[in-house]
mmCIF file of C-alpha atoms and ligand atoms in Angstrom:
data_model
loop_
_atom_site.group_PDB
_atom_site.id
_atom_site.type_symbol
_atom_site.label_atom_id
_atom_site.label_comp_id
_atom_site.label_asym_id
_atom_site.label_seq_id
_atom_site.Cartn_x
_atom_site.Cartn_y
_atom_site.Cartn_z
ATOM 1 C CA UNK A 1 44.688 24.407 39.079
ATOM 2 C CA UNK A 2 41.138 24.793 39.430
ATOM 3 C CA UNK A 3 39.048 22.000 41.751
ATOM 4 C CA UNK A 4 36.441 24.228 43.471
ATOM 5 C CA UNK A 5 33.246 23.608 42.027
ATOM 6 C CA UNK A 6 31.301 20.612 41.427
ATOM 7 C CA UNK A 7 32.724 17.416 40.175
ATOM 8 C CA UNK A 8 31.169 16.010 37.192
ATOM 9 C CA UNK A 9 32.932 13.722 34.627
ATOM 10 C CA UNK A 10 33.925 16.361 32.837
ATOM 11 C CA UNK A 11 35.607 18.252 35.305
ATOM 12 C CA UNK A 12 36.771 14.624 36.319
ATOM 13 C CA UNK A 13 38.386 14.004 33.254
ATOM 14 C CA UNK A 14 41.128 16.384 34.038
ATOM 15 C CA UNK A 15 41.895 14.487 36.922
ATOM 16 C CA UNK A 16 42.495 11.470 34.596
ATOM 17 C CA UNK A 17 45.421 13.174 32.339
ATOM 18 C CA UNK A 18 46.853 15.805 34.635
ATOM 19 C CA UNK A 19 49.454 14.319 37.899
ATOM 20 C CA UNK A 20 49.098 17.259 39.501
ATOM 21 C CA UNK A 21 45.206 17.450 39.122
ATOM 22 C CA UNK A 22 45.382 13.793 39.846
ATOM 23 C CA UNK A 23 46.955 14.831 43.444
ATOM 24 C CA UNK A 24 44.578 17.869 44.131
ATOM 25 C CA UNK A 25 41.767 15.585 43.747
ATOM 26 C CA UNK A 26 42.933 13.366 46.209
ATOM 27 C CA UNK A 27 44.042 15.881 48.928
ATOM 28 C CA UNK A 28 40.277 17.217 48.412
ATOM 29 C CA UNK A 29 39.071 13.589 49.017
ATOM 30 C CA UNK A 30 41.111 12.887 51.959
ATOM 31 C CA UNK A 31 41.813 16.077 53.433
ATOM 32 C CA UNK A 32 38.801 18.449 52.893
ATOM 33 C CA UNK A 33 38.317 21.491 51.137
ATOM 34 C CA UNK A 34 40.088 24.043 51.661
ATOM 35 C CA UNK A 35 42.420 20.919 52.615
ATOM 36 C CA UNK A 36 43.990 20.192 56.255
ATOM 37 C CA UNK A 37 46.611 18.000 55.808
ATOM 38 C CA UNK A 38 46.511 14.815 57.969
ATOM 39 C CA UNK A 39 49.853 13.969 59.087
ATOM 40 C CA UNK A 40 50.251 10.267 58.906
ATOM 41 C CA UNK A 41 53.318 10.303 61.247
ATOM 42 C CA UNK A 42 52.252 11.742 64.118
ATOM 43 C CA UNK A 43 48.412 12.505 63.457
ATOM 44 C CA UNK A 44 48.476 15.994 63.719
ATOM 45 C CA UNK A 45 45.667 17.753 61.662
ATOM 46 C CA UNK A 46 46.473 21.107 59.278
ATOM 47 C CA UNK A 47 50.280 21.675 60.724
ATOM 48 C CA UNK A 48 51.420 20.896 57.578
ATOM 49 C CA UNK A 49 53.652 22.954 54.567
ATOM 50 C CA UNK A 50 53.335 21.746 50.973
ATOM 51 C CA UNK A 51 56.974 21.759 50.042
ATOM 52 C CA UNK A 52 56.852 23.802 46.248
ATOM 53 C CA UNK A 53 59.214 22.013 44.401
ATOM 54 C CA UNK A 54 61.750 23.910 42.221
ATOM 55 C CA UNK A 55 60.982 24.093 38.075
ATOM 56 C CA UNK A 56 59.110 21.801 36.558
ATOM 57 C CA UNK A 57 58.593 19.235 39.567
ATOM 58 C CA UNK A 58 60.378 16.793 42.080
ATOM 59 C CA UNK A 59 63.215 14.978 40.845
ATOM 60 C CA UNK A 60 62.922 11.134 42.297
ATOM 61 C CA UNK A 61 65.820 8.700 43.174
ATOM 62 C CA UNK A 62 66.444 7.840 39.451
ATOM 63 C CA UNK A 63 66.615 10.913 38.664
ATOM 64 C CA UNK A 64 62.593 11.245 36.828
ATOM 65 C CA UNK A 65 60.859 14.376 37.370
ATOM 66 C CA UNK A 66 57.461 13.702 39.386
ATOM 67 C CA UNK A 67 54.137 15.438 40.229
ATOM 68 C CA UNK A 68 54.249 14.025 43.368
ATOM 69 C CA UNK A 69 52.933 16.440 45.833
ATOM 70 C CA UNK A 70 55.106 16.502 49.077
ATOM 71 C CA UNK A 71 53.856 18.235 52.271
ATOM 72 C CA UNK A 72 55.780 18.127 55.922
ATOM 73 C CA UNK A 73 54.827 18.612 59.193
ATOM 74 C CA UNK A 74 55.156 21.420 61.200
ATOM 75 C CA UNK A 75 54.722 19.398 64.511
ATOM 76 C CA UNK A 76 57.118 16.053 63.584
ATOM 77 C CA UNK A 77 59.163 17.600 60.850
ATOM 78 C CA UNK A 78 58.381 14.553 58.588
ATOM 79 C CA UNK A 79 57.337 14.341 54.810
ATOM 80 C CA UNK A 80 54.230 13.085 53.099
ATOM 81 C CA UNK A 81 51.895 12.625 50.450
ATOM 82 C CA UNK A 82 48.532 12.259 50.230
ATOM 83 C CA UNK A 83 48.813 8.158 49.254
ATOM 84 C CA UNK A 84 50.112 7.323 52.437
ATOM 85 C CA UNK A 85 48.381 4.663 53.906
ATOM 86 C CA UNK A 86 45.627 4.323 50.594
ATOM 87 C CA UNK A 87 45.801 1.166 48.277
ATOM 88 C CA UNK A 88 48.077 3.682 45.865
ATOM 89 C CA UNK A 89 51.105 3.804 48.175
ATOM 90 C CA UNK A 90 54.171 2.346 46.778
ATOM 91 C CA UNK A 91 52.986 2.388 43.300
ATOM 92 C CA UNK A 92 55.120 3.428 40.298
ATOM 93 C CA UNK A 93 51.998 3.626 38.405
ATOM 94 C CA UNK A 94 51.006 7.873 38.155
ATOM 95 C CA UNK A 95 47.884 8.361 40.463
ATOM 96 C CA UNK A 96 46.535 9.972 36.963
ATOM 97 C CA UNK A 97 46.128 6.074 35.200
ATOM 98 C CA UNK A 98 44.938 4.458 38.908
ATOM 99 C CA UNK A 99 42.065 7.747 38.550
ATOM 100 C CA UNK A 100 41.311 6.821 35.213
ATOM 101 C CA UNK A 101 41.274 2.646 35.623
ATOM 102 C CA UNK A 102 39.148 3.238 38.617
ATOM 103 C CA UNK A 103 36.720 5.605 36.632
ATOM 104 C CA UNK A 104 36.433 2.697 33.996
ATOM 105 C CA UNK A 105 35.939 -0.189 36.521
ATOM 106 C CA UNK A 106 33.134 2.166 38.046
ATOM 107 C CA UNK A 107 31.307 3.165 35.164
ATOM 108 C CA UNK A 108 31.307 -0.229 32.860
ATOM 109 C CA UNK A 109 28.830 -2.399 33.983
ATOM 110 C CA UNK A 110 30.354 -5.648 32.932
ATOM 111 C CA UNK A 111 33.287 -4.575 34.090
ATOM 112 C CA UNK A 112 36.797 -4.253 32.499
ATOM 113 C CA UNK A 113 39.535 -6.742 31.555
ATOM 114 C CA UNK A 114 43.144 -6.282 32.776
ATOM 115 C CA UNK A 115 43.603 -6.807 28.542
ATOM 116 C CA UNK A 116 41.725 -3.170 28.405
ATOM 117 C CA UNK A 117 43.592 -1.521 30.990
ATOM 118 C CA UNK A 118 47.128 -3.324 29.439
ATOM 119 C CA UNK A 119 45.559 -1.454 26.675
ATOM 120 C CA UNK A 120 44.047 1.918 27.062
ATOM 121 C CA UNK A 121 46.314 3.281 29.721
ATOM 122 C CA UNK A 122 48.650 2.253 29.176
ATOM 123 C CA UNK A 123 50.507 0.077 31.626
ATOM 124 C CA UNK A 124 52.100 -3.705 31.217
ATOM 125 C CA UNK A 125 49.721 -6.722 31.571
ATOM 126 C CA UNK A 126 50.857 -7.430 34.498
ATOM 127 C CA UNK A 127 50.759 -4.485 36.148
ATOM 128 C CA UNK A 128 47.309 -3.826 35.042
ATOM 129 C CA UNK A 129 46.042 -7.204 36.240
ATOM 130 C CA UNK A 130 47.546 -6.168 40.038
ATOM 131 C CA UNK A 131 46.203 -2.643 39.267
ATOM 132 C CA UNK A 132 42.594 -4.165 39.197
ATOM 133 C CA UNK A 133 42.631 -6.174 42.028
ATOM 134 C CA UNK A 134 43.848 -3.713 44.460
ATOM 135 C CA UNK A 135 40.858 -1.545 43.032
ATOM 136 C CA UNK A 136 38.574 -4.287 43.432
ATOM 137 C CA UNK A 137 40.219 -4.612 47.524
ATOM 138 C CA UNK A 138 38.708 -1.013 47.640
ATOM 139 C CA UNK A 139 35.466 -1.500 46.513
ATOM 140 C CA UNK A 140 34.704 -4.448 49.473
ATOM 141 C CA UNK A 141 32.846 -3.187 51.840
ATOM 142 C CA UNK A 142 33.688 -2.835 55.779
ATOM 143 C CA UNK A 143 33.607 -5.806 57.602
ATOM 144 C CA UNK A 144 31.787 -3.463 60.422
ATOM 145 C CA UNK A 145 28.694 -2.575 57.725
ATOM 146 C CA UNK A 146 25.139 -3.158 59.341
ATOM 147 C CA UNK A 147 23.225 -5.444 58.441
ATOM 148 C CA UNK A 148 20.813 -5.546 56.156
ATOM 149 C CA UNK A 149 17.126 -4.984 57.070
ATOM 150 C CA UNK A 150 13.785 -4.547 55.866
ATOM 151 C CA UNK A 151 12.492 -7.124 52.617
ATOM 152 C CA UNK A 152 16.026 -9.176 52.115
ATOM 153 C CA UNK A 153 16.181 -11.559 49.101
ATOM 154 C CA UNK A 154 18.310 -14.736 49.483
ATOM 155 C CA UNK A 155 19.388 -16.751 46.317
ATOM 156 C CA UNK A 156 22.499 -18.595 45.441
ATOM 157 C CA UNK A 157 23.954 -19.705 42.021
ATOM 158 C CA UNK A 158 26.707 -22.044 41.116
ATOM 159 C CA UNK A 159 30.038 -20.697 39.193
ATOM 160 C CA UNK A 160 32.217 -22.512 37.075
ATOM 161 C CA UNK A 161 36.380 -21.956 37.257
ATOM 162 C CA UNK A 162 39.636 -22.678 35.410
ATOM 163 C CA UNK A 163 40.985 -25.921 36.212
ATOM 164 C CA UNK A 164 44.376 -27.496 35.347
ATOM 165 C CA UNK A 165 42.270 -29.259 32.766
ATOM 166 C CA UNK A 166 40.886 -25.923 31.040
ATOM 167 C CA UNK A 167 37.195 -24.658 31.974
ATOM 168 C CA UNK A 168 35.496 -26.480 33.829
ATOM 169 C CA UNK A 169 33.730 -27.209 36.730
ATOM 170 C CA UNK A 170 30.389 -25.466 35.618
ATOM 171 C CA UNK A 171 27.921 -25.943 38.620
ATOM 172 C CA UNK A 172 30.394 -26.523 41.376
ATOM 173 C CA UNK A 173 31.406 -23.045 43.438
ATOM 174 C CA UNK A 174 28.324 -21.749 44.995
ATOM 175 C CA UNK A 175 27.923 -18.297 45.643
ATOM 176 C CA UNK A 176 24.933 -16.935 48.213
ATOM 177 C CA UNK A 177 23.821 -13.352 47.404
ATOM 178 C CA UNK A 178 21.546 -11.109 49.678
ATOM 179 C CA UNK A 179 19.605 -8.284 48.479
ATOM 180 C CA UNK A 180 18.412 -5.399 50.345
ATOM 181 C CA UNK A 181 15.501 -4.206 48.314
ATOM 182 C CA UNK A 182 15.297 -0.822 49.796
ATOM 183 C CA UNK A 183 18.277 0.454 49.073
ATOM 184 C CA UNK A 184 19.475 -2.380 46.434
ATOM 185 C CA UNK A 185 22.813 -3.267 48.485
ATOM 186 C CA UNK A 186 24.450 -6.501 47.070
ATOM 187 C CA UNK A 187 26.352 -8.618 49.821
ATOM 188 C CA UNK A 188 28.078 -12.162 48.211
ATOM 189 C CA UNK A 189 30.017 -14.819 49.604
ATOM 190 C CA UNK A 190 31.523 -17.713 48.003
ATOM 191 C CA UNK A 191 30.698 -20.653 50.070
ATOM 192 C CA UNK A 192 32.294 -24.074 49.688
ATOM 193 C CA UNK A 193 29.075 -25.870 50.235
ATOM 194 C CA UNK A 194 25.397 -24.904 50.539
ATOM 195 C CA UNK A 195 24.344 -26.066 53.563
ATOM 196 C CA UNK A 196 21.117 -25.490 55.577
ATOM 197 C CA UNK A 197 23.818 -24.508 58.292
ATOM 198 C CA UNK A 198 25.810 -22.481 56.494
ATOM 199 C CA UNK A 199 23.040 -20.614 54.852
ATOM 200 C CA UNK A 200 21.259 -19.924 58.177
ATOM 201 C CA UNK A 201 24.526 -18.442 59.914
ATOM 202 C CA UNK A 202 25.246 -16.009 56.708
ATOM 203 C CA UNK A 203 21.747 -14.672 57.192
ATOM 204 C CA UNK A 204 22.093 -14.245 60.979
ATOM 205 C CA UNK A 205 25.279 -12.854 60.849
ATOM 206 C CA UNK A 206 24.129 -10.221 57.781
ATOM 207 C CA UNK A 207 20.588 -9.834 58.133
ATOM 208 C CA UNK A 208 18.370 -8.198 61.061
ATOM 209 C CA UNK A 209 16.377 -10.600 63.221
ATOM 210 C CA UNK A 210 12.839 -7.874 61.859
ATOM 211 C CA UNK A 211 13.627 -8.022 58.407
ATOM 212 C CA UNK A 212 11.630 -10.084 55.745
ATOM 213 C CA UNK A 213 13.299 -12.841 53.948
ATOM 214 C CA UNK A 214 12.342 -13.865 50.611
ATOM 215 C CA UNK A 215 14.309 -16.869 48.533
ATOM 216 C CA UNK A 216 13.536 -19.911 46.632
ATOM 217 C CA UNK A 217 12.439 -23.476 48.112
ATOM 218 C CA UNK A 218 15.949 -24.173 48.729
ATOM 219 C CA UNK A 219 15.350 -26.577 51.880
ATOM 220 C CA UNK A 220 18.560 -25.077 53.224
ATOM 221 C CA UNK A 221 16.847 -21.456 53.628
ATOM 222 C CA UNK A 222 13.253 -23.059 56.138
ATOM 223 C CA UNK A 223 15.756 -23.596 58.957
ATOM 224 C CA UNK A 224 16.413 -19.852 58.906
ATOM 225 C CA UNK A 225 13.093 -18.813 58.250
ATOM 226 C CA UNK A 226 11.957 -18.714 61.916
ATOM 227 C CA UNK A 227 14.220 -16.673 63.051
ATOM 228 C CA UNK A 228 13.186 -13.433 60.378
ATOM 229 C CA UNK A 229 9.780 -11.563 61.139
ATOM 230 C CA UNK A 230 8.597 -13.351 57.754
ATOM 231 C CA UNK A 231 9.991 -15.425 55.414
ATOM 232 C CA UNK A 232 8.590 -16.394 51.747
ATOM 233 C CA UNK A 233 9.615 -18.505 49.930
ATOM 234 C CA UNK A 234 8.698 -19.061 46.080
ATOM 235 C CA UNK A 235 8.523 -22.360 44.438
ATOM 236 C CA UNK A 236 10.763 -22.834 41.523
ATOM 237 C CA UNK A 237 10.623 -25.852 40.904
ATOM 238 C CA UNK A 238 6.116 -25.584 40.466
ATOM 239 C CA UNK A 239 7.165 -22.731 37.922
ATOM 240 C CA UNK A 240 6.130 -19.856 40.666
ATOM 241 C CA UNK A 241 8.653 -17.356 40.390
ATOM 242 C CA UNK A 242 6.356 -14.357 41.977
ATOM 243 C CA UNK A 243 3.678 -13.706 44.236
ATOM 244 C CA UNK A 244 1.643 -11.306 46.462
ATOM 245 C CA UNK A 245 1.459 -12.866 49.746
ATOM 246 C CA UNK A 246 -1.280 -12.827 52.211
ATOM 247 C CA UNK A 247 -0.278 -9.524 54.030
ATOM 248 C CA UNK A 248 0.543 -7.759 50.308
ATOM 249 C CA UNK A 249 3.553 -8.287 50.098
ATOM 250 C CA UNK A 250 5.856 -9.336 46.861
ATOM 251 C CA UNK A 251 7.257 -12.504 47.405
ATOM 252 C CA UNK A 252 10.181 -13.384 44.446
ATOM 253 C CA UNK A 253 14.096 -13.687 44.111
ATOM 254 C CA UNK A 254 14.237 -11.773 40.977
ATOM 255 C CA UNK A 255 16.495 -8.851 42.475
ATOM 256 C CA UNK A 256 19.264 -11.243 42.977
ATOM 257 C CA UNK A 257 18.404 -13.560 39.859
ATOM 258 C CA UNK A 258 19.057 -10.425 38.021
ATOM 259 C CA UNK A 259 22.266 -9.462 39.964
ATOM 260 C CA UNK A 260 23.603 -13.200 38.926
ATOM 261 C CA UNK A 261 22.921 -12.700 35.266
ATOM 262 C CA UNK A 262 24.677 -9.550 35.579
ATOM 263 C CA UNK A 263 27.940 -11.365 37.675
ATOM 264 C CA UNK A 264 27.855 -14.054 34.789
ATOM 265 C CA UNK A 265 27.531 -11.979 31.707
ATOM 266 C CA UNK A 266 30.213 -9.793 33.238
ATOM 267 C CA UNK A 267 32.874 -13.303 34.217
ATOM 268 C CA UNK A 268 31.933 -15.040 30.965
ATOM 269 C CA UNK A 269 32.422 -11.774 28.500
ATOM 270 C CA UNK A 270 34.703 -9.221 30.125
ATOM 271 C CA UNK A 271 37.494 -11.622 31.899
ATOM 272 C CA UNK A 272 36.635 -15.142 30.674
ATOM 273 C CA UNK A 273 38.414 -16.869 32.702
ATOM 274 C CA UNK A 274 38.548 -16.290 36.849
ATOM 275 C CA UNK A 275 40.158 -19.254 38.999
ATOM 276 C CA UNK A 276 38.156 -20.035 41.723
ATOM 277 C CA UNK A 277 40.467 -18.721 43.885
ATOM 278 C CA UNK A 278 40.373 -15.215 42.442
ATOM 279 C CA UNK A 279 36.768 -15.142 42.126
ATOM 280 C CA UNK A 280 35.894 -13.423 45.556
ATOM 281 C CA UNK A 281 37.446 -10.752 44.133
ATOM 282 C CA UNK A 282 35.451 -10.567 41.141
ATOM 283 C CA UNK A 283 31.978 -10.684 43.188
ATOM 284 C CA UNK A 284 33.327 -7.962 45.540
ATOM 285 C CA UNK A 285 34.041 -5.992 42.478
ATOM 286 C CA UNK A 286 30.356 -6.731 40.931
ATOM 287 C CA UNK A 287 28.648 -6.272 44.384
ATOM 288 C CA UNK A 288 29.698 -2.650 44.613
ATOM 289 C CA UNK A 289 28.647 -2.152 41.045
ATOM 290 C CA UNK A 290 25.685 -3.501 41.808
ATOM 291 C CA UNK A 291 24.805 -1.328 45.285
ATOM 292 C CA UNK A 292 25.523 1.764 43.440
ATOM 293 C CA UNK A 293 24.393 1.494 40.038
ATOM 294 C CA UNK A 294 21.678 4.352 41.419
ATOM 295 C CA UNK A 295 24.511 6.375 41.393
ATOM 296 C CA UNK A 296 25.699 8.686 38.065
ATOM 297 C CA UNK A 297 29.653 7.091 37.215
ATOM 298 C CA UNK A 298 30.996 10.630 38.589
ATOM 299 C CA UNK A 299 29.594 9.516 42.164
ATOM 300 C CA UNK A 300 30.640 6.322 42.050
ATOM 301 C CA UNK A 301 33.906 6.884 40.888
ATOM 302 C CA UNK A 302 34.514 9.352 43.685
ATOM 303 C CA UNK A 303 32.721 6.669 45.991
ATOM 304 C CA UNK A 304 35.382 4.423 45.049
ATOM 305 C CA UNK A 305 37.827 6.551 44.863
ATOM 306 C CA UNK A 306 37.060 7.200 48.302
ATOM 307 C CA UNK A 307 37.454 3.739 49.434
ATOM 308 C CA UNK A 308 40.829 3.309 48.203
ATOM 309 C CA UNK A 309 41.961 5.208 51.417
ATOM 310 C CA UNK A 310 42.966 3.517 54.751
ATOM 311 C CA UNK A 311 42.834 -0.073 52.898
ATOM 312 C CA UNK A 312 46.779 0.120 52.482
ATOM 313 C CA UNK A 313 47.520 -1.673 55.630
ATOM 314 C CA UNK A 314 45.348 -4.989 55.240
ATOM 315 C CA UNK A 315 45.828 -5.444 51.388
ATOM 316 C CA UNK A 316 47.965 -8.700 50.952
ATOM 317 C CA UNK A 317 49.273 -8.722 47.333
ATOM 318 C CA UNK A 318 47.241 -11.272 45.145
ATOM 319 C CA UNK A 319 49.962 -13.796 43.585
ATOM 320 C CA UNK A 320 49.026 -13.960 39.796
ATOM 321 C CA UNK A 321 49.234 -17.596 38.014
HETATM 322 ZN ZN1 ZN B 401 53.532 14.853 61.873
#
């Protein structure tokens, strides 16, 4: 099986149809290449011998052949695989369809509905709707990221959810968004109420003291203000929605305006309905999007891809109603 070379989609693709491919790809994420196996057991780096299996694969428990690819360790004698301890682990889905769903949720900007996984992987509804939010858990970012620095937009929108009573709600979940307009990283929270408060300890806690803040007239935002290098602010409500400040600078929200319209158009069209409690998910989902969409789909695919390692242990299962 050949995975030397560069990875483009097309050499991707195989990844997408093939187990075994599926596996190689991942033992070159996680383990390098040429690979060193990383023994989850016992730590022990590249003391490990992949076990060939006889015929046409590994036979599991009920009595299935699988593509699973089984190494053990020289130094603690125990088996693994290459899932261990990534949000894969435990699955009966093949690592194949999780390659392929996560290429789809990478390279679709609005996103795709557990309906179009159901159907074009194909796995059960339910199984695809589980399938996409452990993907999404891999695309949040680190709680240990810096923070953001430089010219740092602030906006915040309000989100509608599904209620008891059907859709409704329109204009009651706020979410804040902060833009880093250097590199165009997307950081959201869902906050139960904008405050002035809660507004100024988001931006302390994700923004650099230096950094430039720019939002709307949003009273909530002037308590922060002095604490930034600069912060401008443009009046929405006069109908200013850009200017060139005084030292040359642009002073607008239209980086995260256009990240909401983006977050809206992909809710309203692609899932249609998100409960409020599911919709951190969602935003996590459209934030990574968002951060690489600089990227070609190959590279953010593999970033993702990426990602879903070491998130095993912290994922809690979402309960689906
Ligand atoms: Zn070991």
């Amino acid at each position: 099986m050949e995975i030397d070379g560069p990875i483009n989609l097309t050499t991707l693709a195989k990844h997408f149809s093939d187990e075994e491919a599926a596996y190689l790809l991942m033992e070159r994420i996680r383990w390098g290449n040429p690979v060193e196996p990383s023994c989850p057991h016992c730590g022990v780096i590249g003391e490990a011998t992949y076990l060939q299996p006889k015929g046409d694969g590994r036979t599991t428990n009920r009595g299935k052949v699988s593509k699973r690819r089984v190494w053990k360790c020289r130094a603690c004698k125990r088996q693994f695989s290459v899932l261990v301890g990534t949000i894969f682990e435990g699955s009966h889905v093949p690592l194949a369809k999780w390659l392929l769903a996560i290429h789809l949720m990478c390279s679709n900007k609005n996103g795709v509905s557990a309906h179009e996984l159901h159907r074009g992987l194909p796995v059960s509804y339910k199984t695809a709707w589980f399938m996409e939010h452990r993907i999404r858990y891999a695309m949040t970012q680190s709680p240990l990221r810096e923070k953001l620095s430089g010219e740092v937009e602030a906006d915040e929108t309000y989100f509608g959810w599904l209620t008891k009573h059907g859709y409704g709600g329109r204009g009651k979940t706020p979410i804040v968004t902060l833009i880093e307009r250097e590199t165009g990283e997307a950081r959201s929270q869902i906050v139960p109420r904008v405050t002035g408060a809660k507004l100024h300890r988001i931006l302390l806690e994700e923004v650099e003291r230096d950094a430039v803040l720019m939002t709307d007239q949003l009273p909530g935002y002037r308590k922060a203000g002095p604490d930034f290098a600069e912060h401008h602010a443009v009046n929405h409500g006069k109908d200013e929605y850009a200017r060139t400040t005084r030292n040359g600078r642009r002073a607008h929200v239209n980086s995260a305006e256009g990240f909401f319209s983006q977050l809206k158009r992909g809710i309203d069209g692609t899932h249609h309905h998100v409960s409020e409690e599911h919709l951190h998910r969602y935003v996590a989902e459209y934030d990574f999007r968002y951060s690489t969409r600089k990227m070609s789909d190959t590279a953010r695919t593999m970033k993702a891809i990426q990602q879903s390692a070491g998130k095993r242990l912290t994922y809690r299962e979402p309960t689906a109603n």
